Coordinates of C-alpha atoms in Angstrom, one line a residue:
M1 CA 96.4 111.5 78.7
S2 CA 94.3 114.1 76.9
F3 CA 93.9 117.4 78.8
L4 CA 90.5 118.9 78.7
M5 CA 89.0 122.0 80.3
A6 CA 87.5 120.7 83.5
F7 CA 87.7 121.9 87.0
A8 CA 87.1 120.6 90.5
N9 CA 84.6 122.4 92.6
V10 CA 87.3 123.7 94.9
D11 CA 90.8 125.2 94.2
L12 CA 93.0 122.2 95.0
P13 CA 96.1 124.2 96.0
S14 CA 94.1 126.0 98.7
V15 CA 93.3 122.6 100.4
R16 CA 96.6 120.9 99.6
G17 CA 97.6 118.3 102.2
V18 CA 96.7 115.0 103.8
W19 CA 93.3 114.9 105.5
A20 CA 91.7 112.1 107.5
N21 CA 89.1 110.7 109.9
D22 CA 88.5 107.2 111.2
N23 CA 86.6 106.2 108.0
A24 CA 88.2 108.2 105.3
E25 CA 91.4 109.8 104.0
A26 CA 92.4 112.2 101.2
I27 CA 95.6 113.3 99.6
I28 CA 95.3 116.6 97.7
T29 CA 98.1 118.2 95.7
D30 CA 98.1 121.1 93.2
S31 CA 96.7 118.9 90.5
V32 CA 95.3 115.6 91.9
C33 CA 93.0 114.3 94.6
I34 CA 92.7 110.7 95.8
Y35 CA 89.9 110.1 98.3
F36 CA 89.5 106.8 100.2
A37 CA 86.3 106.0 102.2
K38 CA 84.7 103.2 104.1
I39 CA 81.1 103.6 103.0
D40 CA 79.6 100.9 105.4
S41 CA 80.5 97.5 106.8
I42 CA 80.6 95.9 103.4
T43 CA 81.7 98.6 101.0
M44 CA 84.8 100.7 100.4
Q45 CA 85.5 103.2 97.7
A46 CA 88.3 105.2 96.4
T47 CA 88.2 108.1 93.8
L48 CA 91.0 109.6 91.8
E49 CA 90.3 113.0 90.4
I50 CA 92.6 114.9 88.0
P51 CA 90.7 118.1 87.2
T52 CA 93.1 119.5 84.5
A53 CA 92.6 116.2 82.6
G54 CA 88.8 116.1 83.1
Y55 CA 89.4 112.6 84.6
I56 CA 87.5 111.2 87.6
H57 CA 87.8 107.5 88.3
K58 CA 86.0 105.7 91.1
T59 CA 86.6 102.1 92.4
T60 CA 84.2 100.3 94.7
F61 CA 85.0 97.1 96.7
T62 CA 82.4 95.0 98.4
K63 CA 82.7 92.1 100.8
D64 CA 81.5 89.6 98.3
G65 CA 84.6 90.1 96.2
T66 CA 83.1 92.5 93.6
V67 CA 85.2 95.3 92.2
A68 CA 83.5 98.0 90.1
S69 CA 85.3 100.9 88.3
T70 CA 83.4 103.9 87.0
L71 CA 84.3 107.0 85.1
L72 CA 82.5 109.9 86.7
H73 CA 81.3 113.1 85.0
E74 CA 80.9 115.3 88.1
P75 CA 83.8 116.3 90.5
L76 CA 83.9 115.3 94.1
E77 CA 81.9 117.5 96.4
I78 CA 84.6 119.2 98.4
K79 CA 83.9 122.1 100.8
T80 CA 85.9 123.8 103.5
S81 CA 84.6 125.2 106.9
D82 CA 86.4 126.2 110.0
G83 CA 89.7 124.5 108.9
K84 CA 87.9 121.2 108.2
L85 CA 87.4 119.6 104.8
D86 CA 84.1 118.1 103.8
I87 CA 84.3 115.5 101.0
C88 CA 81.0 114.0 99.9
G89 CA 79.5 114.6 103.4
N90 CA 82.6 113.3 105.3
T91 CA 84.3 115.8 107.5
L92 CA 88.1 115.4 107.6
T93 CA 90.9 117.1 109.5
K94 CA 94.3 118.0 108.1
V95 CA 97.1 115.6 109.3
E96 CA 100.0 116.8 107.1
D97 CA 100.8 120.0 105.3
I98 CA 102.6 119.7 102.0
E99 CA 104.3 122.2 99.7
T100 CA 105.3 121.9 96.0
V101 CA 108.6 123.1 94.6
E102 CA 110.3 123.4 91.2
P103 CA 112.2 120.3 90.0
Y104 CA 115.8 120.0 91.4
D105 CA 118.6 117.5 91.6
M106 CA 118.1 115.7 94.9
P107 CA 121.2 115.3 97.2
L108 CA 123.7 112.5 96.8
C109 CA 123.8 109.8 99.5
N110 CA 127.5 110.0 100.3
N111 CA 127.6 108.3 103.7
K112 CA 125.5 106.1 105.9
Y113 CA 124.4 109.0 108.1
N114 CA 122.5 110.4 105.1
V115 CA 120.5 107.2 104.3
G116 CA 117.4 108.1 106.2
K117 CA 117.2 111.6 104.9
C118 CA 117.7 110.4 101.3
L119 CA 115.1 107.6 101.7
Q120 CA 112.5 110.3 102.7
E121 CA 113.5 113.0 100.2
W122 CA 114.2 110.7 97.1
R123 CA 110.7 109.3 97.3
L124 CA 108.9 112.6 97.4
G125 CA 106.6 113.6 94.5
L126 CA 103.7 112.7 92.3
S127 CA 103.6 110.4 89.3
C128 CA 100.3 110.0 87.5
G129 CA 99.0 108.8 84.2
V130 CA 96.1 107.2 82.4
V131 CA 96.3 104.7 79.5
D132 CA 93.1 103.3 77.9
D133 CA 91.1 104.6 80.9
M134 CA 93.3 102.6 83.3
P135 CA 94.9 104.9 85.8
Y136 CA 98.1 104.8 87.8
C137 CA 98.9 107.4 90.4
E138 CA 101.6 107.4 93.1
I139 CA 102.0 110.2 95.6
N140 CA 104.6 110.3 98.3
T141 CA 104.7 113.0 101.0
N142 CA 107.1 113.4 103.9
R143 CA 104.9 111.2 106.1
H144 CA 102.6 109.2 103.8
M145 CA 102.6 107.0 100.7
F146 CA 99.6 106.7 98.4
V147 CA 98.9 104.5 95.4
Y148 CA 95.8 104.3 93.1
M149 CA 96.4 101.7 90.3
V150 CA 93.8 99.9 88.2
N151 CA 94.8 97.5 85.3
K152 CA 93.6 94.3 83.8
S153 CA 95.5 92.0 86.3
M154 CA 95.4 94.0 89.5
V155 CA 93.6 96.7 91.4
Y156 CA 95.9 98.2 94.1
I157 CA 94.8 101.2 96.1
R158 CA 96.3 102.1 99.4
A159 CA 97.3 104.7 101.9
A160 CA 100.2 104.2 104.3
A161 CA 102.1 106.1 107.0
T162 CA 105.9 105.9 106.7
R163 CA 109.1 106.9 108.5
N164 CA 112.8 106.5 107.7
N165 CA 116.1 106.4 109.4
N166 CA 119.6 105.3 108.5
N167 CA 118.7 101.6 108.9
G168 CA 115.7 101.7 106.5
T169 CA 112.0 102.4 106.3
L170 CA 109.1 101.6 108.6
F171 CA 105.9 101.2 106.4
F172 CA 102.4 101.0 108.0
Q173 CA 99.5 100.5 105.6
N174 CA 96.3 101.9 107.1
I175 CA 94.1 101.5 104.0
R176 CA 94.3 98.7 101.5
M177 CA 92.1 97.8 98.6
M178 CA 93.6 94.9 96.6
K179 CA 92.3 92.5 94.0
N180 CA 95.2 90.5 92.4
K181 CA 94.2 88.0 89.7
N182 CA 97.7 86.5 89.8
T183 CA 97.7 85.6 93.5
G184 CA 94.0 85.5 94.2
E185 CA 94.3 88.1 97.0
Y186 CA 91.2 90.2 97.7
T187 CA 91.5 92.7 100.5
M188 CA 89.5 95.7 101.6
S189 CA 90.5 97.2 105.0
I190 CA 90.9 100.4 106.9
V191 CA 92.3 100.4 110.5
P192 CA 89.8 101.3 113.2
D193 CA 91.8 104.3 114.5
N194 CA 92.7 105.6 111.0
F195 CA 92.7 109.2 112.1
N196 CA 95.3 108.7 114.8
V197 CA 97.5 106.5 112.6
A198 CA 97.5 109.2 109.9
R199 CA 98.1 112.0 112.4
H200 CA 100.7 110.6 114.7
N201 CA 104.4 110.0 113.9
L202 CA 105.4 106.4 113.6
E203 CA 107.9 105.2 116.3
I204 CA 110.8 103.1 114.9
D205 CA 112.2 100.1 116.8
D206 CA 115.7 99.7 115.4
T207 CA 116.0 96.2 116.7
K208 CA 113.4 95.2 114.0
F209 CA 115.7 96.1 111.1
N210 CA 117.3 93.0 109.5
P211 CA 119.2 93.4 106.1
N212 CA 118.6 89.7 105.4
A213 CA 114.8 89.9 105.7
C214 CA 111.9 92.3 106.1
T215 CA 110.2 92.2 109.5
F216 CA 106.5 92.2 110.1
N217 CA 105.5 93.9 113.4
P218 CA 102.5 92.6 115.3
D219 CA 100.7 96.0 114.9
G220 CA 100.9 95.8 111.1
G221 CA 104.1 97.8 110.5
I222 CA 106.7 96.4 108.1
Y223 CA 110.4 97.1 108.4
W224 CA 112.2 97.4 105.0
S225 CA 115.9 97.2 106.0
L226 CA 118.9 98.8 104.3
I227 CA 120.9 96.4 102.2
S228 CA 123.3 98.9 100.6
F229 CA 123.6 102.4 99.2
T230 CA 125.5 104.3 96.6
P231 CA 125.4 108.1 95.9
D232 CA 122.5 107.5 93.5
M233 CA 120.7 104.3 94.7
I234 CA 119.5 102.8 98.0
L235 CA 118.6 99.1 98.2
L236 CA 116.1 97.8 100.8
N237 CA 114.9 94.3 101.7
G238 CA 111.3 94.5 100.5
C239 CA 109.7 91.2 101.6
G240 CA 110.6 88.8 98.8
E241 CA 112.2 91.3 96.5
T242 CA 114.8 94.1 96.6
Y243 CA 113.3 97.6 96.6
K244 CA 115.3 100.1 94.6
V245 CA 115.1 103.8 95.6
P246 CA 116.9 105.9 93.0
R247 CA 117.9 109.5 93.4
P248 CA 115.7 111.8 91.2
T249 CA 117.2 114.6 89.2
K250 CA 115.4 117.6 87.9
E251 CA 114.9 115.7 84.6
S252 CA 113.0 112.9 86.4
P253 CA 109.4 112.3 85.1
L254 CA 107.5 113.5 88.1
N255 CA 104.2 115.4 87.6
E256 CA 104.7 117.4 90.8
W257 CA 107.6 117.9 93.2
I258 CA 106.9 118.0 96.9
K259 CA 109.1 119.9 99.3
Y260 CA 111.3 118.0 101.7
Q261 CA 110.5 118.7 105.3
P262 CA 112.5 117.1 108.2
Y263 CA 110.3 114.5 109.9

């Protein structure tokens, strides 16, 4: 990624956090903004902005199966007023504060009573890059997980709420934009009560955890159950595959480190 002199029209650290309403959501860190929006009944868009790289990438999904990606030359219109955030005319309310920290060696998972804390803390951070104008960005906060990925075989853009305990992870995907040429999937969706989903804590039902299979809850939640753990690795049943959650160290290739805050 080449770094150019380019700036957002707002100081990103001053509006850092997760913001939402029923039709839109945004994750803003010190260096990156991902903005998701339902434009109308047949259109959804997501925009990834990396101001320090002079890179702004917009993806548009329509109900007829069309996906269009565009490199923009002007930053997102972001304004603040009375504690609210206005992005391109959409007013959003903050639903999660985040802080950044210096790289550090994350704690070992030395017993089963630390699994939930480690699942939450080990995932925290931002990893972002662009190769041949095809971006990949993953941002995990204490309460949310975000992905913006565009490549030749797949477009996968999503926002999700998450919660962990010593039995595994509850994952609830509230925004999904997916076009997968390998499987034929085409999905564009945002839950009707997106603001409340993004704002409220998920409630875990421990009876849904099953180490031999992931469990799909009727409301859309997915339970990824603990299979095993070592001090440096946790394995979860991830619906057809085993999800590996490794322990980051201060040498891990994260672009930003997000502070652990008890859920």
